[in-house]
């Protein structure tokens, strides 16, 4: 058996003290006794007896006593792994000559360290172990100030774990000398001060555990409460734990670089502000712990976290409703949203089906959920969908009403504009006077030649004529007016005032009596104002019937005014010999006054235009 180089007895039920026969196996290079029930102490000369030992595994047994200093004689020792036992005292300080040592694990031996000033002397000695890759003395009784010599350990070191001791002081800036660190665990100690910004230089860092210490401070707003360099570490692919410290301020926004991070814990600090929605970009995240802070606002959209298993938002000041996406997270095993200010209905699908996997207490305005949560029922008028329908209906009514009002305003404007255009068009047509000179008329009718005479009507002779202005019409004297510049204007209707004079005088502009200097204008003007009845056609006033004037006849001449002392009222009433009533005569006198004013006004305004009647 002396030539035996490997002995593996791990994961059995062996018990008793360290087998004495093993000390005689001087050729042993690998000894595995882990996960058994061995107890007692190791002989102080074990290193001398097993000088060829390279790997010693005694994990999870009940060994006690001190760690033998003689193991420094096993100069080829690579792995020294004795976690979860009951060793006491200090770690020997002569292990510095183990040049090949790259794994030193005394984790959870409960009683190593005494709080004496020399507790960390072994670290100084281990700085000579240039191949050291793992150093773990977590969960022991080491106390005192963290020595700066820890930053002088091998640059090959990848794992440094000093958690759960009584170590105080600051995290040294020089920690960045350990450039190959992938796991740094310093939590559950008495460390204080700020997280050094230099920690961001550790580009290979995957796990950072700083939980439950007394780290404090608030870094500038530009980098949040965590160093910018740390936030830019893409190598964090496993864990970031800064829980149970005194860190404060808002959480950083740029979590996007940690898309491969598996676990994130910043619980039990004094973080404030909202939970960054950028955490939703950490697609590999399985555990997220935010509890025990002063975070506000609503729960962000983390619907992309398909791998999330544990989600804790408890003991904050979050508000709003529970997002519906949570019940669709396929991997979620446990959800804690207790002790917040959430409101509304608790969901019933996904993780919410299992009341033991969900904690919602301490939210007084939550309702519904599965029966086992024992929450109050939600009011019937509070479901989300009806509110949405009401909102949509109100919106539709507002839109339709607005469109209706706009349409009404448009129609009013269109009608008003159309009416105005129609009025202007009508006015334009009534006032359209094509400008035609007298010479043009004379030429068009060949000097009013009889060969161009079309016929003779009540209002004069009608001639035909062709104008070079593409205007072709019937021309007669009463259709032509001359303006102030002796320019002839044609019209397609007879002037109203000429017609009026013809009606009341019974004379036409073409009557034979109008010769020399006599014309219709002068004929009417001469008897004004007292002898107007001398030119009035009495038959026009009384309808020409020769019979007694009736009430209807008097009404027909109501608009006439013959205000003259020489008026023979009996003549006006048809010469019947009967007396006209006083009322009828008064009506005739009133009408006579109106007609007199009308004729005088027309004659004064159109005196020159009347000359056209001589044409």
XYZ file of C-alpha atoms in Angstrom:
615
model
C 0.000 0.000 0.000
C 2.987 2.294 0.321
C 3.032 2.736 -3.426
C -0.608 3.808 -3.566
C -0.811 7.287 -5.096
C -4.576 7.875 -5.224
C -7.255 7.117 -2.628
C -10.817 8.230 -3.103
C -13.401 7.606 -0.386
C -15.655 10.629 -0.862
C -19.447 10.563 -0.599
C -19.768 7.604 1.676
C -20.747 7.086 5.285
C -17.362 6.515 6.782
C -16.887 7.755 10.280
C -14.267 7.845 13.007
C -10.978 9.671 13.230
C -8.580 10.169 10.376
C -7.433 6.591 9.586
C -3.915 6.132 11.123
C -2.876 3.780 8.289
C -3.058 6.640 5.842
C -0.050 8.333 7.367
C 2.045 5.419 6.138
C 1.040 5.793 2.519
C 3.962 8.015 1.665
C 3.324 7.830 -2.101
C -0.136 9.341 -1.902
C -0.643 12.252 -4.286
C -4.457 12.417 -4.185
C -6.507 11.868 -1.018
C -10.309 12.328 -1.163
C -12.297 11.934 2.073
C -15.004 14.520 1.486
C -18.687 14.099 2.364
C -18.304 11.564 5.153
C -18.533 11.606 8.921
C -14.859 11.673 9.917
C -13.978 13.644 13.008
C -11.026 14.435 15.231
C -7.884 16.384 14.445
C -5.107 15.865 11.937
C -1.659 14.846 13.132
C 0.724 17.747 13.230
C 3.277 15.844 11.069
C 0.878 14.982 8.238
C 2.862 17.139 5.845
C 6.032 15.299 6.602
C 4.369 11.868 6.328
C 2.634 12.666 3.072
C 5.306 14.811 1.475
C 4.199 13.872 -2.077
C 0.645 14.988 -1.523
C -0.716 17.201 -4.309
C -4.463 17.222 -3.659
C -6.083 17.009 -0.234
C -9.912 17.026 -0.068
C -11.506 16.850 3.374
C -14.696 18.887 2.725
C -17.879 18.419 4.749
C -16.738 16.264 7.615
C -16.342 16.970 11.307
C -12.593 17.497 11.594
C -11.483 19.883 14.285
C -8.334 21.332 15.831
C -5.764 23.500 14.090
C -4.567 23.307 10.525
C -1.151 21.567 10.578
C 1.710 23.876 9.659
C 3.680 20.839 8.451
C 1.695 20.812 5.225
C 4.140 23.440 4.009
C 6.556 20.501 3.587
C 4.377 19.063 0.839
C 5.983 21.419 -1.645
C 3.990 20.008 -4.587
C 0.631 20.728 -2.996
C -1.839 22.060 -5.572
C -5.266 21.787 -3.918
C -5.927 22.322 -0.238
C -9.705 21.963 0.179
C -11.078 21.629 3.727
C -14.401 23.592 3.807
C -17.310 22.870 6.127
C -15.451 21.409 9.081
C -14.715 22.600 12.596
C -11.081 23.712 12.378
C -10.010 26.465 14.751
C -7.109 28.845 15.286
C -5.165 30.717 12.646
C -4.078 29.710 9.182
C -0.354 28.889 9.232
C 1.853 31.661 7.917
C 4.459 29.397 6.301
C 2.439 28.316 3.298
C 4.183 30.902 1.171
C 6.712 28.335 -0.007
C 3.980 26.312 -1.728
C 4.872 27.694 -5.119
C 2.535 25.341 -6.953
C -0.499 26.034 -4.782
C -3.419 27.307 -6.828
C -6.466 26.275 -4.734
C -6.744 27.201 -1.060
C -10.222 26.739 0.415
C -10.922 26.902 4.131
C -14.523 28.045 3.662
C -17.023 27.722 6.484
C -14.861 26.286 9.184
C -16.723 28.548 11.617
C -13.909 29.132 14.072
C -10.827 30.033 12.055
C -9.493 33.423 13.072
C -9.535 35.077 16.449
C -9.735 38.779 15.794
C -6.117 39.186 16.750
C -3.883 41.565 14.753
C -2.162 38.594 13.129
C -5.341 37.059 11.752
C -4.435 38.063 8.191
C -0.743 37.301 8.335
C -1.289 34.213 6.211
C -2.427 36.457 3.343
C 0.945 38.139 3.249
C 2.622 34.747 3.042
C 0.313 33.591 0.277
C 1.435 36.491 -1.920
C 4.422 34.303 -2.749
C 2.163 31.650 -4.282
C 2.405 32.925 -7.834
C 0.088 30.231 -9.207
C -2.750 30.840 -6.771
C -6.109 31.016 -8.549
C -8.628 30.518 -5.740
C -8.557 31.855 -2.182
C -11.627 31.259 -0.049
C -11.746 31.902 3.689
C -15.388 32.992 3.835
C -17.753 32.171 6.728
C -15.205 32.191 9.493
C -14.252 34.471 12.376
C -11.556 36.579 10.757
C -11.672 40.136 12.051
C -9.787 43.373 11.756
C -8.906 45.683 8.926
C -8.657 44.240 5.471
C -4.920 44.190 4.708
C -3.692 45.958 1.589
C -1.491 42.948 0.958
C -4.563 41.248 -0.440
C -4.082 43.287 -3.592
C -0.589 41.732 -3.992
C -1.879 38.205 -4.413
C -1.166 36.375 -7.634
C -2.393 38.067 -10.771
C -3.599 34.597 -11.737
C -6.251 34.791 -9.021
C -9.746 34.321 -10.426
C -11.769 33.777 -7.244
C -11.443 35.772 -4.033
C -14.021 35.073 -1.327
C -13.810 36.691 2.113
C -17.576 36.874 2.809
C -19.218 36.545 6.217
C -16.415 37.471 8.536
C -15.868 40.550 10.657
C -13.555 42.333 8.276
C -13.613 46.112 8.329
C -12.018 48.973 6.456
C -12.377 50.121 2.862
C -12.191 48.170 -0.329
C -8.796 49.246 -1.664
C -8.575 50.932 -5.038
C -5.647 48.602 -5.778
C -8.056 45.668 -5.986
C -7.790 46.247 -9.704
C -4.317 44.696 -9.626
C -6.108 41.342 -9.576
C -6.829 41.691 -13.265
C -8.058 38.113 -13.790
C -10.737 38.126 -11.117
C -14.010 36.625 -12.244
C -15.585 36.284 -8.791
C -15.195 38.822 -5.978
C -17.124 38.156 -2.784
C -16.783 40.576 0.140
C -20.300 40.665 1.497
C -21.545 40.298 5.077
C -18.586 42.057 6.608
C -17.997 45.426 8.220
C -16.602 47.075 5.127
C -17.414 50.739 4.702
C -16.916 53.654 2.369
C -17.658 53.797 -1.326
C -17.365 51.169 -3.981
C -14.125 52.112 -5.743
C -14.574 53.299 -9.295
C -11.462 51.367 -10.248
C -13.391 48.139 -9.878
C -14.585 48.703 -13.395
C -11.110 47.889 -14.668
C -11.710 44.249 -13.762
C -12.863 43.420 -17.262
C -13.212 39.680 -16.564
C -15.374 40.071 -13.480
C -18.500 37.926 -13.676
C -19.714 37.894 -10.059
C -19.562 40.761 -7.600
C -20.938 40.152 -4.111
C -20.859 43.098 -1.726
C -23.979 42.339 0.249
C -24.717 43.203 3.857
C -21.838 45.464 4.632
C -21.776 49.128 5.538
C -20.871 50.509 2.154
C -22.176 54.026 1.773
C -22.052 57.091 -0.403
C -23.610 58.421 -3.525
C -21.635 58.787 -6.687
C -22.287 61.653 -9.163
C -25.570 61.584 -11.045
C -23.767 60.966 -14.302
C -22.781 57.481 -13.199
C -25.480 56.681 -10.663
C -24.708 54.999 -7.388
C -22.637 52.317 -9.055
C -19.423 53.150 -10.894
C -19.781 53.699 -14.595
C -16.878 51.354 -15.163
C -18.771 48.652 -13.329
C -21.897 49.244 -15.402
C -19.832 48.886 -18.567
C -18.484 45.461 -17.623
C -19.829 43.057 -20.258
C -18.150 40.158 -18.413
C -20.736 40.129 -15.611
C -22.434 36.932 -16.718
C -23.334 35.361 -13.419
C -24.064 37.540 -10.403
C -24.042 41.065 -9.049
C -24.932 41.282 -5.388
C -24.713 44.567 -3.509
C -27.555 43.792 -1.135
C -27.821 44.856 2.506
C -25.534 47.849 2.417
C -26.135 51.541 2.906
C -26.003 52.433 -0.753
C -28.344 55.215 -1.808
C -29.492 57.257 -4.767
C -31.140 56.175 -8.020
C -30.355 52.940 -9.746
C -28.249 53.310 -12.890
C -30.037 53.230 -16.211
C -27.495 51.411 -18.361
C -28.065 47.757 -17.556
C -27.987 46.883 -21.241
C -24.386 45.605 -21.128
C -25.390 42.823 -18.758
C -27.492 40.854 -21.188
C -25.921 37.608 -19.912
C -26.288 38.325 -16.193
C -28.043 35.496 -14.341
C -28.604 36.970 -10.866
C -28.920 40.599 -9.729
C -29.453 41.572 -6.122
C -29.457 45.162 -4.880
C -31.963 44.546 -2.103
C -31.976 46.167 1.348
C -30.236 49.419 0.582
C -31.492 52.978 0.353
C -31.955 53.084 -3.402
C -34.632 55.517 -4.576
C -36.312 56.487 -7.817
C -37.841 54.076 -10.285
C -36.814 50.593 -11.351
C -34.946 51.019 -14.669
C -36.774 49.496 -17.602
C -33.371 48.640 -19.121
C -33.268 45.661 -16.760
C -35.626 44.103 -19.261
C -32.655 43.785 -21.611
C -30.894 41.344 -19.265
C -32.438 38.439 -21.121
C -30.508 35.719 -19.273
C -31.657 36.946 -15.860
C -33.046 34.229 -13.599
C -33.096 36.071 -10.275
C -33.899 39.713 -9.590
C -34.100 41.062 -6.063
C -35.053 44.709 -5.500
C -36.771 44.443 -2.112
C -36.132 46.622 0.907
C -35.464 49.954 -0.817
C -37.426 53.151 -1.434
C -38.248 52.544 -5.061
C -41.328 54.239 -6.513
C -43.376 54.204 -9.683
C -44.878 51.235 -11.477
C -43.426 47.816 -12.208
C -41.625 48.129 -15.584
C -42.145 45.962 -18.618
C -39.987 42.877 -18.099
C -41.969 40.725 -20.490
C -38.752 39.763 -22.299
C -37.312 37.995 -19.226
C -38.378 34.520 -20.292
C -35.838 32.834 -17.977
C -36.744 34.700 -14.792
C -37.488 32.357 -11.890
C -37.395 34.563 -8.791
C -38.750 38.104 -8.843
C -38.912 40.218 -5.700
C -40.265 43.793 -5.629
C -41.386 43.712 -1.985
C -40.960 46.387 0.695
C -40.779 49.384 -1.605
C -43.218 52.138 -2.477
C -44.335 50.869 -5.876
C -47.759 51.857 -7.184
C -50.108 51.156 -10.054
C -51.529 47.885 -11.256
C -49.906 44.469 -11.529
C -48.707 44.152 -15.155
C -50.514 41.421 -17.042
C -47.289 40.141 -18.637
C -46.235 38.624 -15.294
C -48.767 35.800 -15.579
C -47.218 34.919 -18.969
C -43.602 34.553 -17.759
C -43.018 30.839 -18.453
C -40.202 30.179 -15.952
C -41.370 32.248 -12.984
C -41.442 30.175 -9.780
C -41.804 32.815 -7.095
C -43.140 36.379 -7.046
C -43.056 38.737 -4.077
C -44.802 42.097 -4.467
C -45.843 42.518 -0.845
C -45.671 45.724 1.199
C -46.160 48.242 -1.613
C -48.973 50.518 -2.773
C -50.195 48.427 -5.674
C -53.866 48.480 -6.622
C -56.411 46.782 -8.820
C -57.137 43.164 -9.555
C -54.675 40.362 -8.829
C -54.220 38.069 -11.803
C -55.179 34.386 -11.679
C -53.061 32.778 -14.403
C -49.452 31.633 -14.501
C -47.597 31.911 -11.193
C -50.719 33.495 -9.638
C -52.469 30.132 -9.720
C -50.283 28.920 -6.861
C -50.942 31.033 -3.770
C -47.834 29.636 -2.052
C -45.631 31.021 -4.847
C -47.039 34.564 -4.643
C -46.879 37.139 -1.846
C -49.169 40.145 -2.194
C -49.958 41.153 1.389
C -49.498 44.742 2.508
C -51.219 46.222 -0.570
C -54.556 47.406 0.793
C -56.017 48.292 -2.591
C -55.461 44.932 -4.242
C -58.481 42.716 -4.829
C -59.486 39.480 -6.491
C -56.964 36.738 -7.210
C -57.313 33.078 -6.314
C -59.313 32.248 -3.217
C -56.274 31.145 -1.215
C -54.910 34.697 -1.185
C -57.949 35.786 0.863
C -58.219 39.184 -0.797
C -61.364 41.287 -1.009
C -63.535 40.897 -4.073
C -63.172 43.511 -6.774
C -66.158 45.851 -7.288
C -68.258 44.996 -10.306
C -67.802 48.458 -11.821
C -64.018 48.400 -11.769
C -63.044 45.904 -14.506
C -60.533 47.265 -16.940
C -62.379 46.501 -20.157
C -65.627 48.377 -19.436
C -63.602 51.481 -18.564
C -61.855 51.203 -21.874
C -65.174 50.920 -23.696
C -66.556 53.970 -21.923
C -63.441 55.916 -22.824
C -63.717 54.824 -26.452
C -67.420 55.739 -26.598
C -66.794 59.198 -25.181
C -63.981 59.683 -27.662
C -66.212 58.637 -30.573
C -68.961 61.043 -29.456
C -66.499 63.917 -29.225
C -65.056 63.185 -32.672
C -68.467 62.804 -34.347
C -69.786 65.972 -32.696
C -66.726 67.919 -33.775
C -67.026 66.681 -37.355
C -70.749 67.525 -37.366
C -70.054 71.052 -36.148
C -67.337 71.523 -38.752
C -69.702 70.272 -41.472
C -72.437 72.666 -40.322
C -70.034 75.600 -40.330
C -68.867 74.607 -43.801
C -72.453 74.461 -45.122
C -73.274 77.867 -43.614
C -70.169 79.365 -45.144
C -70.865 77.687 -48.500
C -74.498 78.884 -48.572
C -73.509 82.416 -47.619
C -70.713 82.479 -50.209
C -72.991 80.981 -52.904
C -75.738 83.479 -52.150
C -73.240 86.341 -52.308
C -71.858 85.122 -55.628
C -75.366 84.733 -56.981
C -76.252 88.271 -55.881
C -73.060 89.637 -57.413
C -73.697 87.674 -60.602
C -77.271 89.003 -60.766
C -76.095 92.552 -60.125
C -73.412 92.186 -62.760
C -75.908 90.954 -65.331
C -78.247 93.860 -64.609
C -75.462 96.382 -64.906
C -73.774 94.988 -67.988
C -73.392 97.760 -70.502
C -71.262 96.829 -73.496
C -69.572 99.982 -74.685
C -70.553 100.704 -78.300
C -69.992 104.073 -79.964
C -72.674 105.782 -82.002
C -70.508 105.561 -85.105
C -70.314 101.773 -84.622
C -74.107 101.584 -84.487
C -74.413 103.792 -87.525
C -71.966 101.626 -89.450
C -73.512 98.342 -88.266
C -76.973 99.367 -89.546
C -75.666 101.055 -92.683
C -76.860 104.436 -91.452
C -80.082 102.907 -90.103
C -80.869 101.934 -93.696
C -84.359 100.669 -94.478
C -82.719 97.554 -95.902
C -81.698 96.621 -92.327
C -85.105 97.454 -90.880
C -86.593 94.412 -89.231
C -89.885 95.915 -88.172
C -91.674 98.561 -86.219
C -92.960 97.919 -82.683
C -94.569 99.813 -79.875
C -91.225 101.238 -78.860
C -89.760 102.215 -82.195
C -88.049 100.753 -85.257
C -85.919 97.622 -84.947
C -82.772 97.248 -87.021
C -80.385 94.404 -87.520
C -76.672 94.920 -87.411
C -73.384 92.976 -87.167
C -70.600 94.193 -84.855
C -66.952 93.135 -85.168
C -66.978 92.479 -81.416
C -68.892 89.232 -82.065
C -71.958 90.784 -80.665
C -75.125 90.361 -82.796
C -78.460 91.733 -81.534
C -81.560 93.679 -82.469
C -81.016 97.431 -82.178
C -83.670 100.072 -81.600
C -83.561 103.579 -80.122
C -84.943 102.532 -76.782
C -82.149 99.948 -76.462
C -79.386 102.535 -76.746
C -78.122 104.929 -74.099
C -75.323 107.466 -74.332
C -72.965 108.074 -71.413
C -71.201 111.298 -70.452
C -68.591 110.711 -73.156
C -71.175 110.101 -75.875
C -70.435 106.377 -75.889
C -73.508 104.321 -76.849
C -74.520 101.459 -74.555
C -76.947 98.722 -75.571
C -79.282 96.898 -73.207
C -81.374 93.818 -73.511
C -84.363 95.369 -71.706
C -86.290 98.658 -71.740
C -85.386 101.203 -69.071
C -87.959 101.111 -66.287
C -88.431 104.898 -66.176
C -89.251 105.070 -69.934
C -91.813 102.333 -69.491
C -93.273 104.186 -66.500
C -93.651 107.437 -68.458
C -95.236 105.600 -71.391
C -97.769 103.967 -69.062
C -98.867 107.157 -67.318
C -98.795 109.477 -70.372
C -100.031 107.063 -72.996
C -97.274 108.419 -75.237
C -94.363 106.681 -76.967
C -90.957 108.179 -77.770
C -91.762 107.603 -81.464
C -95.108 109.426 -81.495
C -95.456 111.931 -84.388
C -96.124 114.768 -81.954
C -92.465 114.655 -80.905
C -90.895 116.823 -83.590
C -88.342 119.549 -83.657
C -87.358 120.212 -80.050
C -90.203 118.312 -78.465
C -89.570 114.886 -76.954
C -91.039 112.732 -74.185
C -88.684 114.276 -71.646
C -89.793 117.834 -72.310
C -93.410 116.715 -72.628
C -93.375 115.423 -69.074
C -91.287 118.250 -67.643
C -93.373 121.168 -68.977
C -96.535 120.774 -66.830
C -94.596 120.208 -63.590
C -95.511 120.757 -60.901
C -99.144 122.023 -60.969
C -100.500 120.735 -64.280
C -99.305 117.175 -64.109
C -102.880 115.934 -64.696
C -102.787 117.518 -68.176
C -100.396 114.802 -69.427
C -101.751 111.853 -67.480
C -103.600 109.132 -69.407
C -106.848 108.886 -67.407
C -107.739 105.580 -68.938
C -104.555 104.115 -67.462
C -105.605 105.259 -64.004
C -109.152 103.910 -64.216
C -108.450 100.847 -66.312
C -110.041 102.397 -69.482
C -113.418 100.838 -68.792
C -115.496 104.009 -68.753
C -117.464 102.553 -65.892
C -117.769 103.741 -62.338
C -114.587 103.290 -60.368
C -114.832 100.434 -57.970
C -112.833 99.822 -54.834
C -110.510 97.605 -56.899
C -109.871 100.468 -59.364
C -109.031 102.830 -56.523
C -106.538 100.279 -55.103
C -104.854 100.006 -58.503
C -104.046 103.738 -58.536
C -103.067 103.789 -54.830
C -99.412 104.223 -55.787
C -100.049 107.318 -57.978
C -99.722 110.909 -56.811
C -101.380 113.700 -58.812
C -101.021 116.543 -56.397
C -102.733 119.261 -58.437
C -105.495 121.737 -57.743
C -106.868 121.261 -61.283
C -107.486 117.565 -60.921
C -111.031 116.559 -61.825
C -111.772 113.856 -59.305
C -114.905 112.785 -61.074
C -112.828 112.190 -64.162
C -110.482 110.027 -62.172
C -113.461 108.025 -60.983
C -114.706 107.363 -64.450
C -117.085 110.329 -64.936
C -120.020 108.469 -63.543
C -121.538 111.515 -61.895
C -121.377 109.825 -58.555
C -119.473 111.431 -55.745
C -116.268 109.684 -54.792
C -115.945 108.876 -51.151
C -113.690 111.061 -49.076
C -111.489 108.075 -48.309
C -110.957 107.257 -52.015
C -110.062 110.864 -52.842
C -107.551 110.979 -50.033
C -105.927 107.827 -51.380
C -105.709 109.391 -54.874
C -104.101 112.553 -53.518
C -101.527 110.513 -51.566
C -100.702 108.432 -54.630
C -100.418 111.592 -56.754
C -97.749 112.997 -54.423
C -95.713 109.814 -54.675
C -95.868 109.757 -58.479
C -94.888 113.409 -58.706
C -91.747 112.873 -56.639
C -90.875 109.745 -58.608
C -91.141 111.418 -62.003
C -89.244 114.528 -60.897
C -86.380 112.437 -59.535
C -86.097 110.293 -62.651
C -86.207 113.264 -64.946
C -83.496 115.119 -63.058
C -81.122 112.146 -62.946
C -81.575 110.995 -66.522
C -82.010 114.281 -68.344
C -79.103 113.715 -70.675
C -79.861 110.041 -71.215
C -83.297 110.943 -72.556
C -81.585 112.326 -75.672
C -81.321 108.771 -76.937
C -84.999 108.849 -77.780
C -84.219 111.066 -80.760
C -82.098 108.321 -82.370
